[in-house]
Short mmCIF file of C-alpha atoms in Angstrom, two decimals:
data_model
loop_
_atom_site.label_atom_id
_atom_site.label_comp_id
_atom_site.label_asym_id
_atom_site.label_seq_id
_atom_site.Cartn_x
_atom_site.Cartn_y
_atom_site.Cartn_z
CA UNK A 13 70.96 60.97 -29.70
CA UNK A 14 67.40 60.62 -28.20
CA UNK A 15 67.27 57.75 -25.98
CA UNK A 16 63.12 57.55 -27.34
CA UNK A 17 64.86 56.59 -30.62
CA UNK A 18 67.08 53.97 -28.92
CA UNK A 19 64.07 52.27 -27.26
CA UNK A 20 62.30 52.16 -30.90
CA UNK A 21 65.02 50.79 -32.59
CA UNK A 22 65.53 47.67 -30.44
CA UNK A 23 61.74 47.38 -30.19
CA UNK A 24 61.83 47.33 -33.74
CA UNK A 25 64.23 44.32 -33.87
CA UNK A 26 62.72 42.19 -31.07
CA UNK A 27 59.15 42.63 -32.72
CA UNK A 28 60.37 42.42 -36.23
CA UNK A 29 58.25 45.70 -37.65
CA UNK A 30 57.55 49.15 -37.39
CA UNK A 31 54.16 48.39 -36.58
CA UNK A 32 54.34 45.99 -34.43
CA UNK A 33 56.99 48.34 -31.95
CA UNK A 34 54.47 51.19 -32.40
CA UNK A 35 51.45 49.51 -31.78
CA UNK A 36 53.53 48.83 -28.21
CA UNK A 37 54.80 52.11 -28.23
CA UNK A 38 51.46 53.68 -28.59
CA UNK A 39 52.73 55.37 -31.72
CA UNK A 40 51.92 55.58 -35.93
CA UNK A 41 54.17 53.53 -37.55
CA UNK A 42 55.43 56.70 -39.44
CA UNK A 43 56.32 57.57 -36.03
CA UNK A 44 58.79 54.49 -35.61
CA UNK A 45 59.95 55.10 -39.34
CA UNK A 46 61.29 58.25 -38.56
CA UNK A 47 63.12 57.75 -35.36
CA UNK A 48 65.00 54.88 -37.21
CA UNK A 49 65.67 57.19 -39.72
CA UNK A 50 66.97 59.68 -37.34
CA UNK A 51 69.19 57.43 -35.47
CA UNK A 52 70.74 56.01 -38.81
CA UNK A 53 71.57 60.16 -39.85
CA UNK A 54 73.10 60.28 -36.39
CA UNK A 55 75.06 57.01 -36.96
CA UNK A 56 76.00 57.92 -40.28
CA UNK A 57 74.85 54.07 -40.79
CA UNK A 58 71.69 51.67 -42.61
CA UNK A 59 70.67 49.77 -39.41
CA UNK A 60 67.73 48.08 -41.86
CA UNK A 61 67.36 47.20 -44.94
CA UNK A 62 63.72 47.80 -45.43
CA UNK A 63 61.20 46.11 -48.72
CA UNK A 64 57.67 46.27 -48.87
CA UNK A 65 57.16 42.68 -47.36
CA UNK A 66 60.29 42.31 -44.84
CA UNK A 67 62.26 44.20 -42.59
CA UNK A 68 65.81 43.04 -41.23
CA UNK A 69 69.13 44.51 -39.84
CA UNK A 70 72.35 45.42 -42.04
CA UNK A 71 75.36 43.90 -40.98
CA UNK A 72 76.30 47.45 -39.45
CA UNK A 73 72.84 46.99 -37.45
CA UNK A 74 73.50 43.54 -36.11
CA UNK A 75 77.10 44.96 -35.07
CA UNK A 76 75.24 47.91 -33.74
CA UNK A 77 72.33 46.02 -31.71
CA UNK A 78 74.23 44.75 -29.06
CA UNK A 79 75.56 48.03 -27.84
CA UNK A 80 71.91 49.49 -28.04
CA UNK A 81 70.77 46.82 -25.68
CA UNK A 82 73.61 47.21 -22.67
CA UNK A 83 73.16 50.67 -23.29
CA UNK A 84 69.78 50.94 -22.47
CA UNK A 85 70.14 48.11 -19.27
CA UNK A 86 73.08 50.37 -17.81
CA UNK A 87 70.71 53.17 -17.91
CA UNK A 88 67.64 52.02 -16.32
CA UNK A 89 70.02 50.06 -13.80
CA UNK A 90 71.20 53.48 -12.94
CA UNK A 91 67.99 54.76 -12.20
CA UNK A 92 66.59 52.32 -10.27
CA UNK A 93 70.07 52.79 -7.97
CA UNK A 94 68.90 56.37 -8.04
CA UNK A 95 65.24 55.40 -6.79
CA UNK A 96 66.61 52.98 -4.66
CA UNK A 97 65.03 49.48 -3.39
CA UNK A 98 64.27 50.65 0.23
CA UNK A 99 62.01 53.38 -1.41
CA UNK A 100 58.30 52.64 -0.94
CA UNK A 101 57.04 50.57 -4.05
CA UNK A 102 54.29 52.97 -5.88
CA UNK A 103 51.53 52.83 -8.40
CA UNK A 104 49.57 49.82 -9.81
CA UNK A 105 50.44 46.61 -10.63
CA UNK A 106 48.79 44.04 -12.79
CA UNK A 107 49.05 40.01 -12.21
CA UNK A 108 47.79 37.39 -14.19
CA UNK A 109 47.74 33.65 -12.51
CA UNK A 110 46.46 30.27 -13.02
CA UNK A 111 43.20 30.23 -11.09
CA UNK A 112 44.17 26.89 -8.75
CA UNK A 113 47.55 28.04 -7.84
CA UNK A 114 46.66 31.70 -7.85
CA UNK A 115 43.57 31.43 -5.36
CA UNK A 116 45.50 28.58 -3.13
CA UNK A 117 48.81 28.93 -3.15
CA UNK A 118 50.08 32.35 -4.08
CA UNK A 119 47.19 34.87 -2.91
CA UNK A 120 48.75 34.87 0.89
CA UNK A 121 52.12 36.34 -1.18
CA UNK A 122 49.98 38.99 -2.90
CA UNK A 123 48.48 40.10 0.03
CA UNK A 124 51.48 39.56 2.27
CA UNK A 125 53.31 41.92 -0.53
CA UNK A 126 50.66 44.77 -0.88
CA UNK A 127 50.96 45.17 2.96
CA UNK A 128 54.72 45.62 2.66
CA UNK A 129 54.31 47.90 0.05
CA UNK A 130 51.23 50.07 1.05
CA UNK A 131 51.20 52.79 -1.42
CA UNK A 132 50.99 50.19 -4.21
CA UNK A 133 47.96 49.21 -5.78
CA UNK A 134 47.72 45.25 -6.89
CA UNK A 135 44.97 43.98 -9.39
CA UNK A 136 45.03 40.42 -9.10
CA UNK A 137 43.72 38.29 -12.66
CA UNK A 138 42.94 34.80 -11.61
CA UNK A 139 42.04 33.25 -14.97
CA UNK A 140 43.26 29.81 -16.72
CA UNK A 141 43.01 31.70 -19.62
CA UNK A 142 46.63 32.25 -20.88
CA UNK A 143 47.07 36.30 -20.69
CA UNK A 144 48.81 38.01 -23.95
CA UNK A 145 50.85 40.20 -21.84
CA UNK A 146 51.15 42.90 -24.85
CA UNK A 147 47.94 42.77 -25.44
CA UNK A 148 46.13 42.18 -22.36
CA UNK A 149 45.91 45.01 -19.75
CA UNK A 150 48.64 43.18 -17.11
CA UNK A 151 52.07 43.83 -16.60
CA UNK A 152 53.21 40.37 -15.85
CA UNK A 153 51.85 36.74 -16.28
CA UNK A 154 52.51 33.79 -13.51
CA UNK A 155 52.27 31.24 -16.02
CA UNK A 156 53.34 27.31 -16.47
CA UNK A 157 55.44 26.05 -19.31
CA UNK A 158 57.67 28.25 -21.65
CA UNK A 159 56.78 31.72 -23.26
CA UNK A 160 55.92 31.53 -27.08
CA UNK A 161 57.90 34.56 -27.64
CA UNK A 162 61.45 34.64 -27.41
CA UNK A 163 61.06 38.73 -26.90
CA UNK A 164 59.30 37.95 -23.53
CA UNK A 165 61.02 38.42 -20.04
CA UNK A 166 60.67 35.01 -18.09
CA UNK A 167 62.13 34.85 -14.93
CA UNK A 168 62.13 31.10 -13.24
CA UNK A 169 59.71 30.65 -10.52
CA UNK A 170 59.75 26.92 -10.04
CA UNK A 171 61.97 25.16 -12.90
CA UNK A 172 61.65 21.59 -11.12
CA UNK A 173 58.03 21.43 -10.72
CA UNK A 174 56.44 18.25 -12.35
CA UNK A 175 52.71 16.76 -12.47
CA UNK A 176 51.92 13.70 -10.72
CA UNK A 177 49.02 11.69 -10.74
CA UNK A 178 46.69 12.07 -7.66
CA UNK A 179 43.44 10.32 -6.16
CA UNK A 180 41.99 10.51 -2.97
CA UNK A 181 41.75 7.71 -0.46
CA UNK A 182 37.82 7.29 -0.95
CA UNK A 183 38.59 6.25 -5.18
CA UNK A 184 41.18 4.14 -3.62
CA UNK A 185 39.63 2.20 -1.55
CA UNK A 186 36.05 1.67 -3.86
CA UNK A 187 38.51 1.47 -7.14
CA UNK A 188 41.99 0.30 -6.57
CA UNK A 189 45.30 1.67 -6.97
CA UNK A 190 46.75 1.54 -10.63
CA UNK A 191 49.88 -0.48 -10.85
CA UNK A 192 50.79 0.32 -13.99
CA UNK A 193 50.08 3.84 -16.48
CA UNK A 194 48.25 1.27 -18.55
CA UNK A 195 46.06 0.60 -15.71
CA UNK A 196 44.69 4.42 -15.85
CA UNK A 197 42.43 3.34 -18.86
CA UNK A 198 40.55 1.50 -16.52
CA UNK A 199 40.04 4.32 -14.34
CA UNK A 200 37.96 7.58 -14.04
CA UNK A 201 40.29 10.05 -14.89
CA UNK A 202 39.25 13.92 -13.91
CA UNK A 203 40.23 16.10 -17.59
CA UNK A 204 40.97 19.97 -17.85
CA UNK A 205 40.43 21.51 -20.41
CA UNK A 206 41.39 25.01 -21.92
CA UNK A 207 39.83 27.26 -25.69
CA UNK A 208 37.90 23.80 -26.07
CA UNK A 209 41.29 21.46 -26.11
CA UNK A 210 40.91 18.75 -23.62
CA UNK A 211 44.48 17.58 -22.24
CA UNK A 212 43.42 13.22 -22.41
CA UNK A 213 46.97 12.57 -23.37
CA UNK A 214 49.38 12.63 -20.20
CA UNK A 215 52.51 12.57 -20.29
CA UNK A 216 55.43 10.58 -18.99
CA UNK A 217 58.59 10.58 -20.34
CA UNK A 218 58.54 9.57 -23.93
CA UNK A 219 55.00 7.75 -22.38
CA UNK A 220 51.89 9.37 -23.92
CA UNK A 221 48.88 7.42 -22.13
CA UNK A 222 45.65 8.30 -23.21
CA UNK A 223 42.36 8.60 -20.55
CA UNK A 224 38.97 8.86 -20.15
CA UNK A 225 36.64 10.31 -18.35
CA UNK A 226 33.10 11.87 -17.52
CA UNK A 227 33.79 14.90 -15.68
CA UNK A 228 35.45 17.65 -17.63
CA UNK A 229 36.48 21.53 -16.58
CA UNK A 230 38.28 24.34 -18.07
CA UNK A 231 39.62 25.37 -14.22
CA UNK A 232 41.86 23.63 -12.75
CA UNK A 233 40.61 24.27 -9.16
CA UNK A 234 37.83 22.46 -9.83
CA UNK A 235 39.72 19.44 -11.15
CA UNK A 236 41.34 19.18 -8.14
CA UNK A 237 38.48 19.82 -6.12
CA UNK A 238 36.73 16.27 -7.38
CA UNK A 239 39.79 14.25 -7.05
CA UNK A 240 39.70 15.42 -3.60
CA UNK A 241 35.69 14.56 -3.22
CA UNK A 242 36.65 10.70 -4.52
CA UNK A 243 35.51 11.37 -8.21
CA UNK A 244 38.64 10.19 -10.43
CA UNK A 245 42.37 10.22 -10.79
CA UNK A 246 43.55 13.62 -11.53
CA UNK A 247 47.09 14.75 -13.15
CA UNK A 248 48.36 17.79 -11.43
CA UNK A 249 51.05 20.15 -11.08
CA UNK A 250 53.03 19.38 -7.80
CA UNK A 251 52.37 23.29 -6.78
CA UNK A 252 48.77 22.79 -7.07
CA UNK A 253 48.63 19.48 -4.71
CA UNK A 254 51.20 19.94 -2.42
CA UNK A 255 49.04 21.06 0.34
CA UNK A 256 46.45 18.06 -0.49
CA UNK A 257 49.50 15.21 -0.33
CA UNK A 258 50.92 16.37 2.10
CA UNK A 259 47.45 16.69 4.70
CA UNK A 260 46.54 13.34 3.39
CA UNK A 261 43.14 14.41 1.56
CA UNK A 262 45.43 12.65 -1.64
CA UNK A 263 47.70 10.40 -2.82
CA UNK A 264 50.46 10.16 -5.20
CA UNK A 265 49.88 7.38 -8.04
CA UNK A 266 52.52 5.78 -9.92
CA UNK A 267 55.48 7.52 -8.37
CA UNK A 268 57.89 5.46 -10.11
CA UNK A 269 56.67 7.22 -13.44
CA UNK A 270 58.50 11.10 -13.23
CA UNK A 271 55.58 13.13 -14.51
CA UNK A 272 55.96 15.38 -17.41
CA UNK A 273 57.73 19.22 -16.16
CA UNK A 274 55.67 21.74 -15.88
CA UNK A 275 57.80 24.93 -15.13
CA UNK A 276 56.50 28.08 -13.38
CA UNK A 277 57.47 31.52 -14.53
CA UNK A 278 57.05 34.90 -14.23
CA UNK A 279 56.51 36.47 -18.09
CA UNK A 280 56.54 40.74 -18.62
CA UNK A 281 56.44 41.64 -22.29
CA UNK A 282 60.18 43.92 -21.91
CA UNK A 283 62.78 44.84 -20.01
CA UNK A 284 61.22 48.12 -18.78
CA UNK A 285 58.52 46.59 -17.32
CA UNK A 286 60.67 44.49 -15.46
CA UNK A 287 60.51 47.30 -12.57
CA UNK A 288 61.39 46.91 -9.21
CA UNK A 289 57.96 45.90 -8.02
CA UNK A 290 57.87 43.16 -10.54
CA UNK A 291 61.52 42.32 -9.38
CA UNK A 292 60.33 42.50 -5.37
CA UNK A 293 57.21 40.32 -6.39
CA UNK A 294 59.39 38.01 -8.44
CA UNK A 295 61.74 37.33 -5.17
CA UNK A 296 59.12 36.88 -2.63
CA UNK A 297 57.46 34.75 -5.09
CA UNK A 298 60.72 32.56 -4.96
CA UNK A 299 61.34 32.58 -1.99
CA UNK A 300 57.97 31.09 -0.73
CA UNK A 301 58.16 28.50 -3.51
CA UNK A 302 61.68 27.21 -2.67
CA UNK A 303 60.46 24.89 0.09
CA UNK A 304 57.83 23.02 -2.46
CA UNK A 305 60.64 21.26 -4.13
CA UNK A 306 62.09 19.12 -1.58
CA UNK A 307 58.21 18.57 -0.08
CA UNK A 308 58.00 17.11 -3.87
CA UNK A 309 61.02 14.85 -3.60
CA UNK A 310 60.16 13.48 -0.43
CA UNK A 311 56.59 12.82 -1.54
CA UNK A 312 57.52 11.33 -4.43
CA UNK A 313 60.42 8.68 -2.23
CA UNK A 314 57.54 7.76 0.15
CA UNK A 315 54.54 7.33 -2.27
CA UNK A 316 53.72 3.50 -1.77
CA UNK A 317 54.75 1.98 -5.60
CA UNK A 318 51.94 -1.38 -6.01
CA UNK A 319 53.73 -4.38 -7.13
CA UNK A 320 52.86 -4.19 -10.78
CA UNK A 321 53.13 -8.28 -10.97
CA UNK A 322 50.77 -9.24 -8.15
#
């Protein structure tokens, strides 16, 4: 049995076509087709029934598919114990991150890993553009929220991270503090936006409140960079303002509202490019985030709440 043939076949099923698993294979879909077909002769089994408009497993391939999978884990767990963690990390990898939290809060990881691991070469992506990670030339995404696909690798980064609503001291002080999430409609609220959608509905809960504004970006840096020059209320992930609360330059609003979760994960397209580099990356990563969650618990206990009756 060819182990290329293998790969295919649960390709196949996790992408849900021939084309599909050799457009990521680099292949002709004729290609595909006839390792399937070579597996089945070997199997003496259908593993798909096959029409002109769908494609999905026999029972005998549904039975089969599970095998395939811990199969193929048990062999590239083997040779990464042959390679061995202590061995120096080689060749290139390719990150995608959100632009605010990429530039400020993970870039002294990335650096602090490529000097660890000398002989590897890092290409950094700082974009607030979601990255395809099949189609886009990166090997893994740092990305908020939950993959679309269910055939992605996410590994948790920061699973308790939330948004909370920020403004400096300066709006403070010339505007007021909000006592309610009513009150926000009364404010100048800073908006991101992203492929021309502006986010002017935050959420809270089952709370949607809608805002307004006059200054509007598509990065996120540069949201936070006016609420920290006094020029609106801004609604940011905790990872993004930690540094800001916690130095004073802002202020958490509303604190008695949990703001919506906003998870942070680390996507690769497949198992195999879940290497140990990515794996390495993905722990240092954790480890340096750890700390943020009781910083945002303790911010969160000591942000003054206004008496919403006064």
């Amino acid at each position: 049995m060819r182990l290329g043939d293998l790969k295919l076949f649960v390709r196949t099923v996790k992408l849900g076509s021939f084309s599909n698993a050799a457009r990521e294979a680099d292949l002709l879909p004729g290609q595909v087709s006839a390792a399937i077909k070579r597996l089945e002769r070997e199997l003496g089994i259908r593993l798909f029934a096959r029409s002109t408009r769908s494609l999905r497993l026999t029972g005998e391939g549904e039975t089969y598919l599970p095998s395939a999978i811990t199969a193929l884990e048990a062999l590239a767990q083997g040779q990464e114990r042959l390679h061995g963690e202590g061995n120096q990390l080689q060749g290139i990898l390719q990150v995608a991150a959100p632009s605010d939290l990429g530039r400020n809060v993970l870039l002294s990881c990335f650096s602090q890993f490529r000097k660890e691991h000398p002989q590897l070469t890092l290409r950094l992506l700082i974009s607030d553009r979601l990255a395809n990670v099949f189609r886009d030339p990166v090997d893994i995404a740092i990305r908020y929220g939950c993959a679309e696909d269910a055939s992605y690798v996410e590994r948790p980064l920061a699973a308790w991270n939330r948004r909370v609503l920020v403004a400096s001291p300066a709006y403070l002080s010339r505007h007021g503090r909000p006592a309610m999430l009513e009150d926000l409609s009364h404010h100048s609220c800073l908006l991101y936006m992203l492929n021309e959608h502006v986010y002017d509905n935050w959420k809270f809960g089952q709370q949607k409140i809608p805002v307004k504004g006059l200054l509007l970006s598509d990065d996120a840096d540069v949201v936070r960079l006016w609420a920290i020059a006094g020029e609106g209320i801004a609604y940011k992930s905790w990872l993004d303002v930690r540094e800001d609360v916690l130095s004073g330059r802002l202020e958490i609003l509303l604190a008695q509202h949990l703001g919506e979760l906003s998870p942070l994960n680390l996507v690769c397209p497949h198992r195999k490019q879940y290497s140990p580099a990515v794996r390495q990356l993905h722990q240092m990563l954790s480890r340096h985030l750890a700390p943020f969650a009781a910083d945002m618990a303790a911010a969160l206990a000591n942000a003054e709440i206004p008496d919403s009756t006064a």
